[in-house]
Amino acid sequence: MEKLISEFSFGLFFWQLFLFVGLVLLLWKFAWKPILEAVNSREDGIKDALASAENAKKEMQNLQADNEKLLKEARAEREAMLKEAREIKEKMIADAKEEAQAQAGKMIAQAEESIRSEKQAALAELKNQVATISVEIAEKVVHGELEDKKKQLSLVDKMLNDVTLN
Amino acid sequence: MRRKFSIKKITLLLFLVSFVAVSQHHGDEAGHKEATTQGTSEDAQKKSIKDYINHHLLDSYDFGLYSYTNDEGEKVHVGFPLPVILWDDGLKVFSSSKFHHGEEVAKVGDNYYKMYHNKIYKTDAEGTLNFEEGDHEHPTNVKPLDFSITKNVVFIFLVSLLMFIVFSRMAKSYKKNPMPKGAGRFLEPIILFIRDDIAIPNIGKKHYKKYMGFLLTVFFFIWIINLLGLTPLGVNVTNNIAVTFALALITYLITTFTANKNYWGHIFWMPGVPWPMKIILAPIELLGTIIKPFSLMIRLYANITAGHIVLMSIIGLMFLFKNWLGSSLSFGLAFALALLELLVAALQAYIFTMLSALYFGSAVEEHHDH
């Protein structure tokens, strides 16, 4: 202890205290504070980056789930649309068929009608012509066999009776 | 693998160098033996080693790099003088070369000063030192107030400058890049270690920031200056009680002036014990606040002093053993011990910082219900 006290140098104590306190203050201002702040902000940055990466990952997962859901919905919709289209197609075909049939029926009926009327007209014309011809024949016959009037008339009757309407 | 190999190579090289050194020494010894008888030479050598160690442990007024005895038997000192600053009826500043390594009386103005055992005393023109009866260590002459820039002060200043340059450059490098560069790569983990493993666990997240300046500075200061003490420059700052006292005093003052109510409550009126015990405990606790930094002071001083004495004694043994086995063995021992001292240098810095943080922590501890 006595040795320690005798060894104690006040000058050295003074300089150590003075220089060391100065060093602490200077280093705090120019070194420790900026270093610790830089390190802290870097650590915070890393923490933030990690958190945001985690968030991004979660969002990505959500997005993926959403995508899948959307895809499923889209697929279902497509399925439904296809089904509807098929139905419409079938219905259209059926309708067209029906209409065509109706149209055809109508046309056939029209044709039949026109055929019938044509036939009627033809028959009428034929009848007229036959009558004319008959009249002409009759004239001729009258011309030729005017003397045998009785015979001729019976002949006409007979011929007329022979001409049957088919 | 490569590193291991190189370490082995270096170790081998050092061993070889030691043999060369030892054999050279033996050559000198042989020459020396012719002049004097063996016994007296050995005693003189022992004494000179002891003196050398004692001298090494002390501060000095000049920056001595090395000294030797020349062919004429004169002691030659290589180095340069440092300014002596005394307060004795006004400021007295003069070069330490005036003392001629303690051999002469320095005359400054009308006063005479003499250096004795590395201390400056005021004397008369002849340099007479007065001693009490039976004492040859402590002269009764007046000691002027001494603010000299001694070798240790120079080193404290150099280390401070070095630290300031290194760490302020490191701080600047962070402005450009968030990752440390150069020395910062090595220093940043140490700074983070002090923050995360010393300051925060002992002081707590809430208060640690205001102590970081002191803790970081004291750690690096003690560590660097201890390491420099192990270099052949032979400077030895932390084995001065004045230096460790100054450091411990700062710890004590910071603890005292940042302490909260809870801390003082635990000292003067210990909660949770019966009142007679409170009265007994108060002075003990109060003494404890002084003993804590006192132990810091003694621990650092004693560890470094002891390390230097043991290391130098074993190095001295190399020159006392006059055979190849003993000398090389003590070289090996000195080498191992020097490695241990490297560890002690860091360990003492760590312990000082750690305990300071612990004391700061107790000063700002929040109230707990008992």
XYZ file of C-alpha atoms in Angstrom:
536
model
C 0.000 0.000 0.000
C 2.793 2.384 0.969
C 4.567 1.496 -2.243
C 1.410 2.251 -4.204
C 1.058 5.666 -2.604
C 4.701 6.517 -3.111
C 4.427 5.371 -6.723
C 1.396 7.543 -7.347
C 2.316 10.329 -9.716
C -0.068 13.237 -9.675
C 1.148 14.510 -13.033
C 0.419 11.209 -14.742
C -2.986 11.074 -13.036
C -3.770 14.568 -14.248
C -2.739 13.843 -17.825
C -4.535 10.498 -17.920
C -7.747 12.069 -16.603
C -7.490 15.033 -18.948
C -6.592 13.055 -22.078
C -8.999 10.230 -21.370
C -12.015 12.450 -20.716
C -11.137 14.403 -23.843
C -10.836 11.146 -25.762
C -14.230 9.905 -24.534
C -15.922 13.154 -25.542
C -14.204 13.387 -28.932
C -14.757 9.750 -29.794
C -18.395 9.965 -28.730
C -18.949 12.894 -31.047
C -16.871 11.764 -34.020
C -16.824 7.988 -33.781
C -19.069 6.071 -31.406
C -22.264 7.987 -32.049
C -22.079 7.843 -35.859
C -20.881 4.231 -35.776
C -23.639 3.079 -33.429
C -26.244 5.026 -35.375
C -25.052 3.563 -38.664
C -25.052 0.053 -37.223
C -28.491 0.555 -35.663
C -29.987 1.915 -38.849
C -28.411 -0.934 -40.782
C -29.848 -3.471 -38.347
C -33.260 -1.812 -38.557
C -32.962 -1.846 -42.335
C -32.192 -5.555 -42.317
C -35.097 -6.216 -39.962
C -37.439 -4.185 -42.173
C -36.184 -5.897 -45.291
C -36.743 -9.302 -43.733
C -40.233 -8.340 -42.581
C -41.143 -6.953 -45.974
C -39.775 -10.073 -47.659
C -41.962 -12.142 -45.358
C -44.930 -9.935 -46.232
C -44.190 -10.225 -49.901
C -44.042 -13.970 -49.556
C -47.418 -13.985 -47.818
C -48.893 -11.691 -50.431
C -47.503 -13.911 -53.119
C -49.158 -16.888 -51.507
C -52.437 -14.992 -51.292
C -52.094 -13.939 -54.880
C -51.438 -17.502 -55.903
C -54.490 -18.695 -54.027
C -56.523 -15.944 -55.653
C -55.201 -16.892 -59.033
C -56.141 -20.482 -58.517
C -59.611 -19.474 -57.416
C -59.990 -17.230 -60.418
C -58.762 -19.960 -62.684
C -61.259 -22.385 -61.220
C -64.045 -19.874 -61.640
C -63.010 -19.154 -65.182
C -62.919 -22.834 -65.949
C -66.406 -23.309 -64.484
C -67.656 -20.357 -66.451
C -66.190 -21.692 -69.648
C -67.757 -25.036 -68.937
C -71.133 -23.363 -68.387
C -70.753 -21.274 -71.507
C -69.862 -24.284 -73.597
C -72.841 -26.138 -72.235
C -75.135 -23.212 -73.003
C -73.704 -22.875 -76.495
C -74.251 -26.539 -77.115
C -77.832 -26.229 -75.954
C -78.396 -23.193 -78.106
C -76.885 -24.988 -81.064
C -79.084 -27.978 -80.542
C -82.106 -25.800 -80.115
C -81.227 -23.840 -83.232
C -80.784 -26.995 -85.242
C -84.080 -28.329 -83.977
C -85.802 -25.027 -84.723
C -84.288 -24.879 -88.184
C -85.330 -28.412 -88.849
C -88.846 -27.699 -87.720
C -89.052 -24.548 -89.748
C -87.648 -26.234 -92.787
C -90.106 -29.008 -92.406
C -92.927 -26.518 -92.050
C -91.641 -24.570 -95.024
C -91.312 -27.716 -97.063
C -94.785 -28.838 -96.067
C -96.111 -25.458 -97.045
C -94.306 -25.563 -100.352
C -95.504 -29.060 -101.053
C -99.041 -27.984 -100.218
C -98.689 -24.952 -102.486
C -97.348 -27.099 -105.245
C -100.103 -29.579 -104.823
C -102.609 -26.753 -104.880
C -101.107 -25.218 -107.979
C -100.902 -28.618 -109.634
C -104.523 -29.193 -108.810
C -105.581 -25.797 -110.159
C -103.408 -26.248 -113.255
C -104.973 -29.659 -113.743
C -108.428 -28.140 -113.295
C -107.554 -25.426 -115.766
C -106.107 -27.952 -118.152
C -109.203 -30.122 -117.792
C -111.429 -27.155 -118.370
C -109.424 -26.157 -121.413
C -109.449 -29.734 -122.582
C -113.180 -29.904 -122.077
C -113.538 -26.670 -124.021
C -111.258 -27.901 -126.783
C -113.055 -31.243 -126.811
C -116.325 -29.359 -127.045
C -114.941 -27.184 -129.845
C -113.506 -30.177 -131.601
C -116.749 -32.000 -131.066
C -118.634 -29.050 -132.411
C -116.290 -28.971 -135.427
C -116.660 -32.663 -135.862
C -120.319 -32.263 -135.469
C -120.304 -29.486 -137.996
C -118.322 -31.684 -140.343
C -120.569 -34.590 -139.629
C -123.542 -32.336 -140.057
C -121.902 -31.115 -143.227
C -121.316 -34.654 -144.489
C -124.352 -36.394 -143.275
C -126.835 -33.681 -143.355
C -129.032 -35.948 -145.391
C -129.171 -38.615 -142.845
C -129.974 -36.393 -140.051
C -131.355 -39.044 -137.848
C -128.458 -41.284 -138.271
C -126.071 -38.467 -137.671
C -127.665 -37.329 -134.503
C -127.663 -40.797 -133.104
C -124.043 -41.016 -134.022
C -123.255 -37.818 -132.221
C -125.010 -38.982 -129.193
C -123.245 -42.254 -129.325
C -119.870 -40.522 -129.796
C -120.530 -38.130 -127.004
C -121.486 -40.939 -124.812
C -118.280 -42.729 -125.777
C -116.207 -39.747 -124.801
C -116.077 -40.268 -121.148
C -114.318 -37.975 -118.907
C -111.378 -39.710 -117.696
C -4.323 -25.728 -43.227
C -2.041 -23.175 -44.786
C -2.398 -20.878 -41.826
C -1.568 -23.669 -39.410
C 1.496 -24.394 -41.413
C 2.649 -20.792 -41.340
C 2.114 -20.570 -37.573
C 4.253 -23.663 -37.164
C 6.909 -22.134 -39.357
C 6.938 -18.925 -37.354
C 7.212 -20.828 -34.088
C 10.094 -22.853 -35.450
C 11.785 -19.724 -36.709
C 11.458 -18.071 -33.312
C 12.994 -21.096 -31.642
C 15.918 -21.030 -34.034
C 16.395 -17.312 -33.431
C 16.386 -17.956 -29.700
C 19.196 -20.466 -30.076
C 21.238 -18.012 -32.084
C 20.599 -15.316 -29.489
C 21.523 -17.639 -26.647
C 24.717 -18.792 -28.322
C 25.707 -15.207 -29.079
C 25.100 -14.332 -25.499
C 27.329 -17.187 -24.444
C 30.061 -15.760 -26.620
C 29.778 -12.413 -24.834
C 29.674 -14.194 -21.533
C 32.898 -16.014 -22.287
C 34.596 -12.711 -22.931
C 33.139 -11.251 -19.799
C 34.242 -14.133 -17.636
C 37.869 -13.505 -18.382
C 37.688 -10.126 -16.714
C 35.872 -10.978 -13.510
C 35.361 -14.042 -11.377
C 32.250 -16.022 -11.998
C 30.475 -15.428 -8.662
C 30.610 -11.665 -8.599
C 29.664 -11.482 -12.260
C 26.534 -13.529 -11.618
C 25.500 -11.410 -8.631
C 26.068 -8.243 -10.606
C 24.033 -9.645 -13.466
C 21.192 -10.598 -11.115
C 21.178 -7.138 -9.670
C 21.293 -5.505 -13.056
C 18.337 -7.620 -14.236
C 16.401 -6.687 -11.106
C 17.214 -3.017 -11.588
C 16.281 -3.236 -15.213
C 12.882 -4.734 -14.374
C 12.246 -2.100 -11.716
C 13.290 0.588 -14.118
C 11.026 -0.794 -16.804
C 8.032 -0.744 -14.491
C 8.525 2.925 -13.687
C 7.552 5.921 -15.711
C 10.429 7.995 -17.042
C 11.114 11.588 -17.995
C 12.806 10.737 -21.264
C 11.793 8.501 -24.129
C 14.425 5.814 -23.846
C 14.444 3.274 -26.648
C 17.312 1.215 -25.272
C 20.517 1.592 -23.303
C 23.799 -0.262 -23.298
C 27.210 -0.123 -21.663
C 29.954 0.801 -24.091
C 33.544 -0.392 -24.170
C 34.656 2.315 -21.756
C 32.110 1.128 -19.201
C 29.846 4.115 -19.656
C 26.121 3.674 -19.822
C 24.784 5.004 -23.118
C 21.083 5.871 -23.399
C 19.466 5.947 -26.816
C 16.267 7.953 -27.038
C 15.092 11.517 -26.815
C 14.282 13.834 -23.918
C 10.757 14.963 -23.063
C 9.559 18.254 -21.552
C 9.450 18.547 -17.771
C 6.682 20.801 -16.513
C 6.832 21.806 -12.849
C 4.612 24.106 -10.821
C 6.940 25.639 -8.252
C 6.455 29.388 -7.724
C 5.225 29.652 -11.290
C 5.359 27.350 -14.249
C 8.778 25.840 -15.027
C 9.211 24.093 -18.351
C 12.533 22.562 -19.379
C 13.918 19.575 -21.217
C 14.544 16.396 -19.249
C 17.992 16.227 -20.848
C 19.067 18.656 -18.100
C 18.968 15.788 -15.599
C 21.338 13.616 -17.663
C 19.364 10.536 -16.654
C 19.384 11.490 -13.004
C 23.095 11.985 -12.841
C 23.125 15.771 -12.653
C 21.314 18.600 -10.883
C 19.121 20.702 -13.171
C 19.223 24.448 -12.647
C 16.096 26.228 -13.739
C 15.908 29.924 -12.997
C 16.982 30.196 -9.343
C 15.862 26.709 -8.387
C 17.719 23.411 -8.461
C 16.062 20.089 -9.073
C 17.358 16.582 -8.728
C 15.857 13.325 -9.953
C 15.950 10.470 -7.476
C 14.232 7.129 -8.118
C 12.327 8.684 -10.979
C 10.927 11.512 -8.900
C 11.911 15.165 -9.029
C 12.947 16.885 -5.774
C 13.848 20.480 -5.102
C 17.426 20.676 -3.834
C 20.241 23.097 -3.277
C 22.963 23.772 -5.846
C 24.881 20.590 -4.897
C 21.816 18.409 -5.175
C 21.796 17.308 -1.538
C 18.977 14.952 -0.641
C 17.927 14.704 3.006
C 16.795 11.365 4.345
C 15.223 10.385 7.604
C 17.217 7.980 9.706
C 17.443 4.466 8.318
C 15.624 5.322 5.113
C 17.187 5.612 1.702
C 14.063 5.545 -0.415
C 12.090 8.645 0.432
C 13.962 11.954 0.629
C 12.340 14.616 2.787
C 13.048 17.334 0.191
C 10.127 19.298 -1.226
C 8.523 17.714 -4.272
C 7.252 20.342 -6.713
C 3.893 19.755 -8.402
C 4.861 17.778 -11.468
C 2.904 17.911 -14.731
C 5.736 16.610 -16.893
C 5.067 15.019 -20.244
C 6.579 11.684 -19.308
C 6.991 8.636 -21.508
C 3.617 7.308 -20.343
C 1.879 10.607 -21.052
C 3.358 10.525 -24.548
C 1.976 7.036 -25.037
C -1.436 7.909 -23.627
C -1.512 10.758 -26.096
C -0.349 8.571 -28.996
C -2.901 5.865 -28.243
C -5.633 8.508 -27.965
C -4.589 9.942 -31.296
C -4.459 6.490 -32.894
C -7.901 5.620 -31.566
C -9.322 8.920 -32.722
C -7.941 8.501 -36.232
C -8.970 4.849 -36.595
C -12.479 5.209 -35.192
C -13.367 8.537 -36.784
C -12.268 7.127 -40.152
C -14.375 4.067 -39.465
C -17.349 6.329 -38.651
C -16.834 8.181 -41.924
C -16.744 4.966 -43.944
C -20.306 4.249 -42.805
C -21.525 7.370 -44.540
C -20.662 5.906 -47.933
C -21.493 2.302 -47.337
C -23.602 0.596 -44.660
C -21.074 -2.219 -44.432
C -17.772 -1.596 -42.583
C -14.569 -1.326 -44.563
C -10.925 -2.044 -43.780
C -10.195 -1.953 -40.043
C -13.916 -1.568 -39.418
C -14.500 -5.166 -40.466
C -12.394 -6.285 -37.526
C -13.506 -3.567 -35.100
C -17.241 -3.641 -35.726
C -17.795 -7.105 -34.208
C -15.902 -5.940 -31.089
C -18.054 -2.804 -30.843
C -21.166 -4.939 -31.298
C -19.875 -7.375 -28.683
C -19.481 -4.540 -26.169
C -22.959 -3.276 -27.006
C -24.782 -6.618 -27.122
C -22.894 -8.684 -24.558
C -21.591 -6.124 -22.081
C -23.731 -2.971 -22.127
C -27.254 -4.211 -22.885
C -27.349 -7.268 -20.562
C -25.825 -5.352 -17.624
C -27.366 -1.911 -17.992
C -30.573 -2.655 -19.849
C -31.936 -1.526 -23.191
C -33.399 1.677 -21.785
C -30.278 3.303 -20.347
C -27.291 1.690 -22.052
C -26.822 4.358 -24.722
C -25.461 7.098 -22.466
C -22.708 4.796 -21.152
C -21.583 3.447 -24.522
C -19.080 6.264 -25.086
C -17.193 5.491 -21.898
C -17.448 1.702 -22.192
C -16.192 1.559 -25.771
C -13.412 4.061 -25.140
C -12.206 2.383 -21.956
C -12.215 -1.065 -23.570
C -10.204 -0.073 -26.614
C -7.938 2.239 -24.613
C -6.958 -0.432 -22.073
C -6.654 -3.109 -24.718
C -4.482 -1.144 -27.129
C -2.285 0.295 -24.405
C -1.841 -3.166 -22.830
C -0.851 -4.577 -26.206
C 1.631 -1.757 -26.752
C 3.047 -2.588 -23.324
C 3.976 -6.016 -24.693
C 5.931 -4.581 -27.603
C 9.683 -4.029 -27.308
C 9.028 -0.286 -26.937
C 8.911 -1.151 -23.258
C 6.208 1.320 -22.415
C 3.984 0.260 -19.609
C 1.088 2.553 -18.940
C -1.538 0.486 -17.146
C 0.855 -0.630 -14.431
C 0.860 2.918 -13.109
C -1.526 3.249 -10.207
C -2.189 6.853 -11.284
C -3.557 5.683 -14.635
C -5.797 2.965 -13.230
C -6.881 5.339 -10.480
C -7.956 7.903 -13.073
C -9.936 5.256 -14.986
C -11.577 3.881 -11.852
C -12.363 7.402 -10.663
C -14.244 8.078 -13.892
C -16.241 4.877 -13.411
C -17.005 5.926 -9.831
C -18.059 9.448 -10.829
C -20.279 8.217 -13.671
C -21.902 5.661 -11.369
C -22.500 8.274 -8.664
C -23.832 11.036 -10.868
C -26.131 8.900 -13.004
C -27.522 6.873 -10.095
C -31.285 6.967 -9.555
C -33.321 7.070 -6.350
C -33.546 3.316 -6.212
C -29.736 2.998 -6.066
C -29.369 5.445 -3.196
C -32.359 3.851 -1.475
C -30.572 0.526 -1.495
C -27.460 2.112 -0.016
C -28.874 4.260 2.778
C -32.100 2.470 3.630
C -31.955 -1.102 2.398
C -35.507 -2.206 1.781
C -36.808 -5.503 3.078
C -34.641 -5.819 6.211
C -35.500 -4.865 9.817
C -34.527 -1.305 10.783
C -31.490 -2.075 13.013
C -30.036 -3.928 10.047
C -30.698 -0.925 7.846
C -28.489 1.188 10.089
C -25.728 -1.397 10.056
C -25.948 -1.924 6.327
C -25.838 1.754 5.333
C -22.124 2.365 6.054
C -21.208 -1.033 4.587
C -23.085 -0.277 1.389
C -21.618 3.210 1.242
C -18.127 1.765 1.613
C -19.033 -0.750 -1.085
C -19.580 2.001 -3.626
C -15.953 3.031 -3.130
C -14.560 -0.482 -2.881
C -16.035 -1.446 -6.231
C -14.057 1.072 -8.327
C -11.084 0.599 -5.981
C -11.050 -3.087 -6.904
C -11.127 -2.094 -10.569
C -8.068 0.073 -10.032
C -6.090 -2.583 -8.144
C -7.091 -5.437 -10.473
C -5.873 -3.764 -13.632
C -2.728 -2.422 -11.985
C -1.799 -5.698 -10.320
C -2.482 -7.916 -13.321
C -0.400 -5.901 -15.703
C 2.419 -5.300 -13.211
C 2.581 -8.965 -12.265
C 2.541 -10.039 -15.884
C 5.411 -7.730 -16.740
C 7.501 -8.711 -13.723
C 7.087 -12.445 -14.360
C 7.675 -12.141 -18.083
C 10.784 -10.003 -17.658
C 12.126 -12.212 -14.890
C 11.859 -15.258 -17.110
C 13.505 -13.387 -19.959
C 16.208 -12.412 -17.445
C 16.603 -16.069 -16.494
C 17.746 -16.777 -20.046
C 20.861 -14.760 -19.332
C 21.453 -16.333 -15.946
C 21.309 -19.937 -17.134
C 24.616 -20.585 -18.696
C 23.708 -23.738 -20.566
C 21.747 -24.294 -23.732
C 19.024 -26.352 -22.059
C 18.052 -23.899 -19.336
C 18.185 -20.867 -21.551
C 16.115 -22.414 -24.306
C 13.619 -23.753 -21.768
C 13.180 -20.338 -20.229
C 12.830 -18.931 -23.713
C 9.993 -21.373 -24.354
C 8.421 -20.411 -21.052
C 8.793 -16.699 -21.819
C 7.258 -17.271 -25.234
C 4.269 -19.106 -23.756
C 3.899 -16.445 -21.085
C 4.026 -13.676 -23.669
C 1.143 -15.378 -25.482
C -0.701 -15.558 -22.177
C -0.031 -11.856 -21.646
C -1.669 -11.155 -24.993
C -4.760 -12.851 -23.615
C -4.474 -10.999 -20.303
C -4.238 -7.680 -22.160
C -7.636 -8.279 -23.762
C -9.085 -9.981 -20.695
C -8.280 -7.084 -18.360
C -9.818 -4.628 -20.809
C -12.901 -6.863 -20.953
C -13.128 -7.211 -17.168
C -12.756 -3.480 -16.576
C -15.453 -2.710 -19.137
C -17.719 -5.501 -17.931
C -17.542 -4.501 -14.254
C -17.974 -0.812 -15.088
C -21.107 -1.743 -17.026
C -22.280 -3.822 -14.059
C -21.848 -0.867 -11.679
C -23.625 1.474 -14.116
C -26.368 -1.108 -14.390
C -26.879 -1.183 -10.623
C -26.985 2.633 -10.600
C -29.872 2.848 -13.074
C -31.714 -0.322 -12.100
C -35.465 0.231 -11.901
C -37.336 -0.453 -8.712
C -38.376 -4.057 -8.089
C -40.814 -5.122 -5.435
C -39.186 -7.439 -2.939
